[in-house]
Amino acid sequence: MPKNNDKIIESKDEILANVLWKLLELRQFLTSSHTHTAWGSAFKKALTTLKSNTESHHEQLFSALELIRFGYLNGNNLSRSYYTPPNATTEEKKYILLISRTLSLVPAKFKGVSWNGPLSRELLAFNSFVKAMNRSLRNLCEMLTLSMFLNGDCVKDRQDYLDIALSLPFLYDVNTAMGIIVKTYLEHVIILSKDNNDKAAIRSHIPEALKKLDGTFTGCINVKADLENGLVFWDEVIIAVNSLKTSGAISNELASQFINANNWLSSRRP
């Protein structure tokens, strides 16, 4: 940020860049010299490793890493489970819980009609943590922006204040829709597989499980595309988790939850 005789920041993009740099530093993704910490390296690696045509997941990945750091993104129950597939093992239930929590950070696209799909008490409980954290991060971004203007670091006579506010991250609350979509899909795969652990047999039921999604989530514009986008995000989280495990930033036990869930998911994803 400009100090003393440094040039005053004029453009919106420069303001946003400074806010994001400071956010990453305060949340320990960057050091004061703007080098990556273990968390910053994991964040960068996850965003740059995969080459995908799907939408960007910068905010969602940032939230996921913060939730992992705080100990909330894992496969442990927050409340009593009211429904699970009758033939799902205890481990499979944990895998579904972890995967659905992770994907619930990604928004789904709707037709503008009311929600008519199933609900999940477990995901709603998890979502309360997500909302509280994301709103705090949004407040932090707004205060960093305000500080720049109050300190005279930016040109104040401008017409794009609203545009700046709308461009700051964590503007919208996330809901549980994507988590419920992937949870329902995986439960359908388990039910259709009927305890058959043969990978070829499991994959043979995937088209039918996807077809059931269309009938369940009629308010989604393209539920299959949403699921694909969510699973790309899951792959990014796995890359970040592996990086954090290598650096020792998270425990092997927590990393194993993600890795084991990913191995289980590999034969069940579309």
PDB file of C-alpha atoms in Angstrom:
ATOM      1  CA  MET A   1       0.000   0.000   0.000  1.00  0.00           C
ATOM      2  CA  PRO A   2       1.258   3.529  -0.751  1.00  0.00           C
ATOM      3  CA  LYS A   3       3.181   5.247   2.022  1.00  0.00           C
ATOM      4  CA  ASN A   4       4.382   8.843   2.210  1.00  0.00           C
ATOM      5  CA  ASN A   5       5.250   9.924  -1.350  1.00  0.00           C
ATOM      6  CA  ASP A   6       4.257   6.660  -3.036  1.00  0.00           C
ATOM      7  CA  LYS A   7       1.807   6.882  -5.899  1.00  0.00           C
ATOM      8  CA  ILE A   8      -1.860   6.978  -4.889  1.00  0.00           C
ATOM      9  CA  ILE A   9      -3.806   3.934  -6.074  1.00  0.00           C
ATOM     10  CA  GLU A  10      -6.369   4.862  -8.715  1.00  0.00           C
ATOM     11  CA  SER A  11      -7.833   1.805 -10.447  1.00  0.00           C
ATOM     12  CA  LYS A  12     -10.330  -0.628  -9.004  1.00  0.00           C
ATOM     13  CA  ASP A  13      -8.133  -3.587  -9.948  1.00  0.00           C
ATOM     14  CA  GLU A  14      -5.192  -2.179  -7.986  1.00  0.00           C
ATOM     15  CA  ILE A  15      -7.401  -1.663  -4.941  1.00  0.00           C
ATOM     16  CA  LEU A  16      -8.718  -5.219  -5.120  1.00  0.00           C
ATOM     17  CA  ALA A  17      -5.217  -6.623  -5.603  1.00  0.00           C
ATOM     18  CA  ASN A  18      -3.977  -4.846  -2.479  1.00  0.00           C
ATOM     19  CA  VAL A  19      -6.944  -6.065  -0.453  1.00  0.00           C
ATOM     20  CA  LEU A  20      -6.407  -9.655  -1.577  1.00  0.00           C
ATOM     21  CA  TRP A  21      -2.681  -9.526  -0.868  1.00  0.00           C
ATOM     22  CA  LYS A  22      -3.366  -8.256   2.651  1.00  0.00           C
ATOM     23  CA  LEU A  23      -6.094 -10.867   3.190  1.00  0.00           C
ATOM     24  CA  LEU A  24      -3.700 -13.656   2.203  1.00  0.00           C
ATOM     25  CA  GLU A  25      -1.056 -12.248   4.523  1.00  0.00           C
ATOM     26  CA  LEU A  26      -3.385 -11.855   7.508  1.00  0.00           C
ATOM     27  CA  ARG A  27      -4.742 -15.366   7.044  1.00  0.00           C
ATOM     28  CA  GLN A  28      -1.183 -16.738   6.859  1.00  0.00           C
ATOM     29  CA  PHE A  29      -1.234 -17.823   3.230  1.00  0.00           C
ATOM     30  CA  LEU A  30       1.592 -15.344   2.570  1.00  0.00           C
ATOM     31  CA  THR A  31       4.408 -14.031   4.732  1.00  0.00           C
ATOM     32  CA  SER A  32       5.068 -10.308   5.192  1.00  0.00           C
ATOM     33  CA  SER A  33       7.632 -10.581   2.376  1.00  0.00           C
ATOM     34  CA  HIS A  34       4.931 -12.082   0.108  1.00  0.00           C
ATOM     35  CA  THR A  35       6.370 -15.593  -0.003  1.00  0.00           C
ATOM     36  CA  HIS A  36       4.079 -18.600   0.273  1.00  0.00           C
ATOM     37  CA  THR A  37       3.490 -20.376   3.554  1.00  0.00           C
ATOM     38  CA  ALA A  38       2.561 -24.074   3.551  1.00  0.00           C
ATOM     39  CA  TRP A  39      -1.097 -23.040   3.266  1.00  0.00           C
ATOM     40  CA  GLY A  40      -0.338 -20.603   0.465  1.00  0.00           C
ATOM     41  CA  SER A  41       1.640 -23.211  -1.448  1.00  0.00           C
ATOM     42  CA  ALA A  42      -1.242 -25.680  -1.133  1.00  0.00           C
ATOM     43  CA  PHE A  43      -3.681 -23.003  -2.317  1.00  0.00           C
ATOM     44  CA  LYS A  44      -1.549 -22.124  -5.342  1.00  0.00           C
ATOM     45  CA  LYS A  45      -0.842 -25.742  -6.265  1.00  0.00           C
ATOM     46  CA  ALA A  46      -4.530 -26.668  -6.148  1.00  0.00           C
ATOM     47  CA  LEU A  47      -5.516 -23.762  -8.394  1.00  0.00           C
ATOM     48  CA  THR A  48      -2.775 -24.242 -10.971  1.00  0.00           C
ATOM     49  CA  THR A  49      -2.348 -28.024 -11.262  1.00  0.00           C
ATOM     50  CA  LEU A  50      -5.663 -28.913 -12.893  1.00  0.00           C
ATOM     51  CA  LYS A  51      -6.510 -27.668 -16.375  1.00  0.00           C
ATOM     52  CA  SER A  52     -10.294 -27.483 -16.489  1.00  0.00           C
ATOM     53  CA  ASN A  53     -12.959 -25.650 -18.454  1.00  0.00           C
ATOM     54  CA  THR A  54     -15.171 -25.364 -15.379  1.00  0.00           C
ATOM     55  CA  GLU A  55     -15.542 -22.180 -13.346  1.00  0.00           C
ATOM     56  CA  SER A  56     -12.944 -20.849 -10.929  1.00  0.00           C
ATOM     57  CA  HIS A  57     -13.050 -22.012  -7.308  1.00  0.00           C
ATOM     58  CA  HIS A  58     -10.765 -19.442  -5.660  1.00  0.00           C
ATOM     59  CA  GLU A  59     -13.198 -18.451  -2.904  1.00  0.00           C
ATOM     60  CA  GLN A  60     -14.432 -21.985  -2.300  1.00  0.00           C
ATOM     61  CA  LEU A  61     -10.905 -23.379  -2.027  1.00  0.00           C
ATOM     62  CA  PHE A  62      -9.893 -20.589   0.352  1.00  0.00           C
ATOM     63  CA  SER A  63     -12.916 -21.425   2.516  1.00  0.00           C
ATOM     64  CA  ALA A  64     -12.112 -25.147   2.402  1.00  0.00           C
ATOM     65  CA  LEU A  65      -8.545 -24.581   3.571  1.00  0.00           C
ATOM     66  CA  GLU A  66      -9.689 -22.299   6.379  1.00  0.00           C
ATOM     67  CA  LEU A  67     -12.252 -24.895   7.493  1.00  0.00           C
ATOM     68  CA  ILE A  68      -9.566 -27.589   7.429  1.00  0.00           C
ATOM     69  CA  ARG A  69      -7.303 -25.350   9.503  1.00  0.00           C
ATOM     70  CA  PHE A  70     -10.076 -24.725  12.046  1.00  0.00           C
ATOM     71  CA  GLY A  71     -10.911 -28.443  12.249  1.00  0.00           C
ATOM     72  CA  TYR A  72     -14.443 -28.286  10.811  1.00  0.00           C
ATOM     73  CA  LEU A  73     -13.972 -29.905   7.391  1.00  0.00           C
ATOM     74  CA  ASN A  74     -13.662 -33.606   8.163  1.00  0.00           C
ATOM     75  CA  GLY A  75     -15.729 -36.790   8.180  1.00  0.00           C
ATOM     76  CA  ASN A  76     -16.849 -36.596  11.811  1.00  0.00           C
ATOM     77  CA  ASN A  77     -20.551 -36.261  12.637  1.00  0.00           C
ATOM     78  CA  LEU A  78     -21.885 -32.992  14.033  1.00  0.00           C
ATOM     79  CA  SER A  79     -25.346 -34.381  14.760  1.00  0.00           C
ATOM     80  CA  ARG A  80     -27.306 -37.597  14.631  1.00  0.00           C
ATOM     81  CA  SER A  81     -27.675 -39.136  11.158  1.00  0.00           C
ATOM     82  CA  TYR A  82     -31.365 -39.561  10.316  1.00  0.00           C
ATOM     83  CA  TYR A  83     -30.946 -41.437   7.047  1.00  0.00           C
ATOM     84  CA  THR A  84     -28.201 -43.463   5.414  1.00  0.00           C
ATOM     85  CA  PRO A  85     -28.412 -46.174   2.744  1.00  0.00           C
ATOM     86  CA  PRO A  86     -29.218 -49.494   4.456  1.00  0.00           C
ATOM     87  CA  ASN A  87     -26.243 -51.248   2.851  1.00  0.00           C
ATOM     88  CA  ALA A  88     -23.673 -48.485   3.451  1.00  0.00           C
ATOM     89  CA  THR A  89     -20.766 -49.349   5.735  1.00  0.00           C
ATOM     90  CA  THR A  90     -19.602 -47.064   8.540  1.00  0.00           C
ATOM     91  CA  GLU A  91     -16.608 -46.019   6.442  1.00  0.00           C
ATOM     92  CA  GLU A  92     -18.781 -45.287   3.415  1.00  0.00           C
ATOM     93  CA  LYS A  93     -21.013 -43.059   5.533  1.00  0.00           C
ATOM     94  CA  LYS A  94     -17.943 -41.075   6.613  1.00  0.00           C
ATOM     95  CA  TYR A  95     -16.740 -40.789   3.025  1.00  0.00           C
ATOM     96  CA  ILE A  96     -20.116 -39.490   1.845  1.00  0.00           C
ATOM     97  CA  LEU A  97     -20.233 -37.013   4.726  1.00  0.00           C
ATOM     98  CA  LEU A  98     -16.780 -35.614   3.970  1.00  0.00           C
ATOM     99  CA  ILE A  99     -17.364 -35.422   0.217  1.00  0.00           C
ATOM    100  CA  SER A 100     -20.792 -33.790   0.591  1.00  0.00           C
ATOM    101  CA  ARG A 101     -19.469 -31.239   3.097  1.00  0.00           C
ATOM    102  CA  THR A 102     -16.642 -30.321   0.754  1.00  0.00           C
ATOM    103  CA  LEU A 103     -18.857 -29.970  -2.317  1.00  0.00           C
ATOM    104  CA  SER A 104     -21.433 -27.952  -0.353  1.00  0.00           C
ATOM    105  CA  LEU A 105     -18.968 -25.042  -0.606  1.00  0.00           C
ATOM    106  CA  VAL A 106     -19.614 -24.885  -4.368  1.00  0.00           C
ATOM    107  CA  PRO A 107     -22.819 -23.205  -5.647  1.00  0.00           C
ATOM    108  CA  ALA A 108     -25.269 -25.008  -7.916  1.00  0.00           C
ATOM    109  CA  LYS A 109     -27.219 -23.257 -10.679  1.00  0.00           C
ATOM    110  CA  PHE A 110     -31.009 -23.073 -10.366  1.00  0.00           C
ATOM    111  CA  LYS A 111     -33.958 -22.182 -12.592  1.00  0.00           C
ATOM    112  CA  GLY A 112     -35.321 -19.617 -10.144  1.00  0.00           C
ATOM    113  CA  VAL A 113     -37.879 -21.910  -8.527  1.00  0.00           C
ATOM    114  CA  SER A 114     -38.204 -23.008  -4.913  1.00  0.00           C
ATOM    115  CA  TRP A 115     -36.081 -25.902  -3.645  1.00  0.00           C
ATOM    116  CA  ASN A 116     -37.922 -29.206  -3.980  1.00  0.00           C
ATOM    117  CA  GLY A 117     -35.146 -31.693  -3.230  1.00  0.00           C
ATOM    118  CA  PRO A 118     -34.208 -33.486   0.000  1.00  0.00           C
ATOM    119  CA  LEU A 119     -32.608 -31.770   3.005  1.00  0.00           C
ATOM    120  CA  SER A 120     -29.755 -32.757   5.298  1.00  0.00           C
ATOM    121  CA  ARG A 121     -29.607 -31.807   8.970  1.00  0.00           C
ATOM    122  CA  GLU A 122     -25.895 -32.665   9.004  1.00  0.00           C
ATOM    123  CA  LEU A 123     -25.118 -30.371   6.060  1.00  0.00           C
ATOM    124  CA  LEU A 124     -27.241 -27.569   7.518  1.00  0.00           C
ATOM    125  CA  ALA A 125     -25.250 -27.775  10.757  1.00  0.00           C
ATOM    126  CA  PHE A 126     -21.996 -27.647   8.799  1.00  0.00           C
ATOM    127  CA  ASN A 127     -23.319 -24.759   6.712  1.00  0.00           C
ATOM    128  CA  SER A 128     -23.745 -22.657   9.855  1.00  0.00           C
ATOM    129  CA  PHE A 129     -19.964 -22.811  10.369  1.00  0.00           C
ATOM    130  CA  VAL A 130     -19.345 -21.965   6.716  1.00  0.00           C
ATOM    131  CA  LYS A 131     -21.620 -18.917   6.795  1.00  0.00           C
ATOM    132  CA  ALA A 132     -20.115 -17.593  10.023  1.00  0.00           C
ATOM    133  CA  MET A 133     -16.595 -17.930   8.662  1.00  0.00           C
ATOM    134  CA  ASN A 134     -17.312 -16.514   5.196  1.00  0.00           C
ATOM    135  CA  ARG A 135     -19.159 -13.522   6.656  1.00  0.00           C
ATOM    136  CA  SER A 136     -16.146 -12.838   8.888  1.00  0.00           C
ATOM    137  CA  LEU A 137     -13.864 -13.029   5.856  1.00  0.00           C
ATOM    138  CA  ARG A 138     -16.169 -10.660   3.976  1.00  0.00           C
ATOM    139  CA  ASN A 139     -16.070  -8.197   6.879  1.00  0.00           C
ATOM    140  CA  LEU A 140     -12.283  -8.421   6.904  1.00  0.00           C
ATOM    141  CA  CYS A 141     -12.118  -7.612   3.171  1.00  0.00           C
ATOM    142  CA  GLU A 142     -14.434  -4.634   3.640  1.00  0.00           C
ATOM    143  CA  MET A 143     -12.398  -3.301   6.580  1.00  0.00           C
ATOM    144  CA  LEU A 144      -9.161  -3.653   4.619  1.00  0.00           C
ATOM    145  CA  THR A 145     -10.729  -1.674   1.774  1.00  0.00           C
ATOM    146  CA  LEU A 146     -12.032   0.989   4.150  1.00  0.00           C
ATOM    147  CA  SER A 147      -8.619   1.279   5.785  1.00  0.00           C
ATOM    148  CA  MET A 148      -6.990   2.010   2.431  1.00  0.00           C
ATOM    149  CA  PHE A 149      -9.393   4.883   1.771  1.00  0.00           C
ATOM    150  CA  LEU A 150      -9.171   6.310   5.297  1.00  0.00           C
ATOM    151  CA  ASN A 151      -5.363   6.225   5.151  1.00  0.00           C
ATOM    152  CA  GLY A 152      -5.371   8.142   1.877  1.00  0.00           C
ATOM    153  CA  ASP A 153      -3.879   5.268  -0.093  1.00  0.00           C
ATOM    154  CA  CYS A 154      -6.578   5.475  -2.804  1.00  0.00           C
ATOM    155  CA  VAL A 155      -8.241   8.151  -4.889  1.00  0.00           C
ATOM    156  CA  LYS A 156     -11.466   8.944  -3.019  1.00  0.00           C
ATOM    157  CA  ASP A 157     -13.289  11.005  -5.641  1.00  0.00           C
ATOM    158  CA  ARG A 158     -14.617   8.173  -7.779  1.00  0.00           C
ATOM    159  CA  GLN A 159     -17.830   6.704  -9.189  1.00  0.00           C
ATOM    160  CA  ASP A 160     -17.104   2.978  -8.801  1.00  0.00           C
ATOM    161  CA  TYR A 161     -17.569   2.415  -5.059  1.00  0.00           C
ATOM    162  CA  LEU A 162     -20.428  -0.013  -5.671  1.00  0.00           C
ATOM    163  CA  ASP A 163     -18.396  -1.862  -8.289  1.00  0.00           C
ATOM    164  CA  ILE A 164     -15.540  -2.233  -5.800  1.00  0.00           C
ATOM    165  CA  ALA A 165     -17.904  -3.582  -3.133  1.00  0.00           C
ATOM    166  CA  LEU A 166     -19.437  -6.091  -5.546  1.00  0.00           C
ATOM    167  CA  SER A 167     -15.983  -7.255  -6.647  1.00  0.00           C
ATOM    168  CA  LEU A 168     -14.732  -8.109  -3.160  1.00  0.00           C
ATOM    169  CA  PRO A 169     -14.823 -11.843  -2.353  1.00  0.00           C
ATOM    170  CA  PHE A 170     -17.319 -13.662  -0.125  1.00  0.00           C
ATOM    171  CA  LEU A 171     -20.252 -11.524  -1.240  1.00  0.00           C
ATOM    172  CA  TYR A 172     -22.823 -14.322  -1.297  1.00  0.00           C
ATOM    173  CA  ASP A 173     -23.754 -16.909   1.310  1.00  0.00           C
ATOM    174  CA  VAL A 174     -23.276 -20.513   0.270  1.00  0.00           C
ATOM    175  CA  ASN A 175     -26.076 -23.090   0.665  1.00  0.00           C
ATOM    176  CA  THR A 176     -26.107 -26.876   0.984  1.00  0.00           C
ATOM    177  CA  ALA A 177     -27.491 -27.698  -2.484  1.00  0.00           C
ATOM    178  CA  MET A 178     -24.331 -29.110  -4.072  1.00  0.00           C
ATOM    179  CA  GLY A 179     -23.600 -31.173  -0.990  1.00  0.00           C
ATOM    180  CA  ILE A 180     -27.094 -32.664  -1.107  1.00  0.00           C
ATOM    181  CA  ILE A 181     -26.742 -33.391  -4.832  1.00  0.00           C
ATOM    182  CA  VAL A 182     -23.522 -35.390  -4.438  1.00  0.00           C
ATOM    183  CA  LYS A 183     -24.822 -37.062  -1.268  1.00  0.00           C
ATOM    184  CA  THR A 184     -27.965 -38.212  -3.085  1.00  0.00           C
ATOM    185  CA  TYR A 185     -25.953 -39.385  -6.087  1.00  0.00           C
ATOM    186  CA  LEU A 186     -23.534 -41.479  -4.006  1.00  0.00           C
ATOM    187  CA  GLU A 187     -26.375 -42.965  -1.962  1.00  0.00           C
ATOM    188  CA  HIS A 188     -28.101 -44.013  -5.191  1.00  0.00           C
ATOM    189  CA  VAL A 189     -24.881 -45.671  -6.382  1.00  0.00           C
ATOM    190  CA  ILE A 190     -24.576 -47.594  -3.100  1.00  0.00           C
ATOM    191  CA  ILE A 191     -28.211 -48.716  -3.148  1.00  0.00           C
ATOM    192  CA  LEU A 192     -28.034 -49.815  -6.784  1.00  0.00           C
ATOM    193  CA  SER A 193     -24.736 -51.648  -6.242  1.00  0.00           C
ATOM    194  CA  LYS A 194     -26.227 -53.780  -3.420  1.00  0.00           C
ATOM    195  CA  ASP A 195     -22.968 -54.618  -1.604  1.00  0.00           C
ATOM    196  CA  ASN A 196     -21.200 -55.467  -4.873  1.00  0.00           C
ATOM    197  CA  ASN A 197     -17.689 -53.994  -4.579  1.00  0.00           C
ATOM    198  CA  ASP A 198     -16.576 -54.942  -8.076  1.00  0.00           C
ATOM    199  CA  LYS A 199     -15.533 -51.696  -9.796  1.00  0.00           C
ATOM    200  CA  ALA A 200     -17.030 -52.664 -13.148  1.00  0.00           C
ATOM    201  CA  ALA A 201     -20.342 -53.563 -11.511  1.00  0.00           C
ATOM    202  CA  ILE A 202     -20.392 -50.305  -9.553  1.00  0.00           C
ATOM    203  CA  ARG A 203     -19.700 -48.231 -12.666  1.00  0.00           C
ATOM    204  CA  SER A 204     -22.503 -49.988 -14.537  1.00  0.00           C
ATOM    205  CA  HIS A 205     -24.999 -48.358 -12.145  1.00  0.00           C
ATOM    206  CA  ILE A 206     -23.684 -44.797 -12.574  1.00  0.00           C
ATOM    207  CA  PRO A 207     -25.936 -43.895 -15.560  1.00  0.00           C
ATOM    208  CA  GLU A 208     -29.034 -44.917 -13.604  1.00  0.00           C
ATOM    209  CA  ALA A 209     -27.887 -42.962 -10.543  1.00  0.00           C
ATOM    210  CA  LEU A 210     -27.378 -39.867 -12.718  1.00  0.00           C
ATOM    211  CA  LYS A 211     -30.819 -40.316 -14.253  1.00  0.00           C
ATOM    212  CA  LYS A 212     -32.364 -40.361 -10.782  1.00  0.00           C
ATOM    213  CA  LEU A 213     -30.729 -36.991 -10.063  1.00  0.00           C
ATOM    214  CA  ASP A 214     -32.634 -35.369 -12.934  1.00  0.00           C
ATOM    215  CA  GLY A 215     -35.910 -36.537 -11.428  1.00  0.00           C
ATOM    216  CA  THR A 216     -34.987 -35.478  -7.897  1.00  0.00           C
ATOM    217  CA  PHE A 217     -33.473 -32.039  -8.506  1.00  0.00           C
ATOM    218  CA  THR A 218     -35.872 -30.583 -11.050  1.00  0.00           C
ATOM    219  CA  GLY A 219     -35.025 -27.032  -9.975  1.00  0.00           C
ATOM    220  CA  CYS A 220     -31.435 -27.327 -11.224  1.00  0.00           C
ATOM    221  CA  ILE A 221     -30.571 -26.033 -14.688  1.00  0.00           C
ATOM    222  CA  ASN A 222     -28.119 -28.882 -15.346  1.00  0.00           C
ATOM    223  CA  VAL A 223     -27.555 -31.109 -12.329  1.00  0.00           C
ATOM    224  CA  LYS A 224     -24.982 -33.288 -14.120  1.00  0.00           C
ATOM    225  CA  ALA A 225     -22.865 -30.245 -15.014  1.00  0.00           C
ATOM    226  CA  ASP A 226     -23.155 -29.042 -11.409  1.00  0.00           C
ATOM    227  CA  LEU A 227     -21.960 -32.430 -10.165  1.00  0.00           C
ATOM    228  CA  GLU A 228     -19.034 -32.394 -12.594  1.00  0.00           C
ATOM    229  CA  ASN A 229     -18.045 -28.905 -11.443  1.00  0.00           C
ATOM    230  CA  GLY A 230     -18.277 -29.987  -7.814  1.00  0.00           C
ATOM    231  CA  LEU A 231     -16.041 -32.989  -8.404  1.00  0.00           C
ATOM    232  CA  VAL A 232     -13.421 -30.793 -10.092  1.00  0.00           C
ATOM    233  CA  PHE A 233     -13.413 -28.756  -6.884  1.00  0.00           C
ATOM    234  CA  TRP A 234     -12.998 -31.973  -4.891  1.00  0.00           C
ATOM    235  CA  ASP A 235      -9.917 -32.799  -6.991  1.00  0.00           C
ATOM    236  CA  GLU A 236      -8.482 -29.363  -6.180  1.00  0.00           C
ATOM    237  CA  VAL A 237      -9.044 -29.911  -2.460  1.00  0.00           C
ATOM    238  CA  ILE A 238      -7.283 -33.292  -2.670  1.00  0.00           C
ATOM    239  CA  ILE A 239      -4.263 -31.624  -4.309  1.00  0.00           C
ATOM    240  CA  ALA A 240      -4.196 -29.049  -1.501  1.00  0.00           C
ATOM    241  CA  VAL A 241      -4.547 -31.730   1.196  1.00  0.00           C
ATOM    242  CA  ASN A 242      -1.653 -33.738  -0.247  1.00  0.00           C
ATOM    243  CA  SER A 243       0.478 -30.590  -0.260  1.00  0.00           C
ATOM    244  CA  LEU A 244      -0.449 -29.810   3.356  1.00  0.00           C
ATOM    245  CA  LYS A 245       0.325 -33.391   4.372  1.00  0.00           C
ATOM    246  CA  THR A 246       3.752 -33.256   2.716  1.00  0.00           C
ATOM    247  CA  SER A 247       4.599 -29.986   4.481  1.00  0.00           C
ATOM    248  CA  GLY A 248       3.335 -31.285   7.830  1.00  0.00           C
ATOM    249  CA  ALA A 249       0.720 -28.526   8.123  1.00  0.00           C
ATOM    250  CA  ILE A 250      -2.059 -31.049   8.851  1.00  0.00           C
ATOM    251  CA  SER A 251      -2.047 -34.402  10.609  1.00  0.00           C
ATOM    252  CA  ASN A 252      -1.694 -37.672   8.732  1.00  0.00           C
ATOM    253  CA  GLU A 253      -5.000 -38.756  10.260  1.00  0.00           C
ATOM    254  CA  LEU A 254      -6.910 -35.838   8.746  1.00  0.00           C
ATOM    255  CA  ALA A 255      -5.156 -36.197   5.400  1.00  0.00           C
ATOM    256  CA  SER A 256      -6.026 -39.905   5.372  1.00  0.00           C
ATOM    257  CA  GLN A 257      -9.729 -39.071   5.682  1.00  0.00           C
ATOM    258  CA  PHE A 258      -9.569 -37.161   2.399  1.00  0.00           C
ATOM    259  CA  ILE A 259      -7.261 -39.612   0.637  1.00  0.00           C
ATOM    260  CA  ASN A 260      -9.324 -42.669   1.619  1.00  0.00           C
ATOM    261  CA  ALA A 261     -12.545 -40.909   0.599  1.00  0.00           C
ATOM    262  CA  ASN A 262     -10.975 -40.010  -2.743  1.00  0.00           C
ATOM    263  CA  ASN A 263      -9.881 -43.604  -3.360  1.00  0.00           C
ATOM    264  CA  TRP A 264     -13.415 -44.808  -2.595  1.00  0.00           C
ATOM    265  CA  LEU A 265     -14.927 -42.114  -4.828  1.00  0.00           C
ATOM    266  CA  SER A 266     -12.702 -42.928  -7.818  1.00  0.00           C
ATOM    267  CA  SER A 267     -14.838 -45.883  -8.976  1.00  0.00           C
ATOM    268  CA  ARG A 268     -18.143 -44.119  -8.250  1.00  0.00           C
ATOM    269  CA  ARG A 269     -17.789 -40.744  -9.947  1.00  0.00           C
ATOM    270  CA  PRO A 270     -19.416 -40.082 -13.339  1.00  0.00           C
TER     271      PRO A 270
END
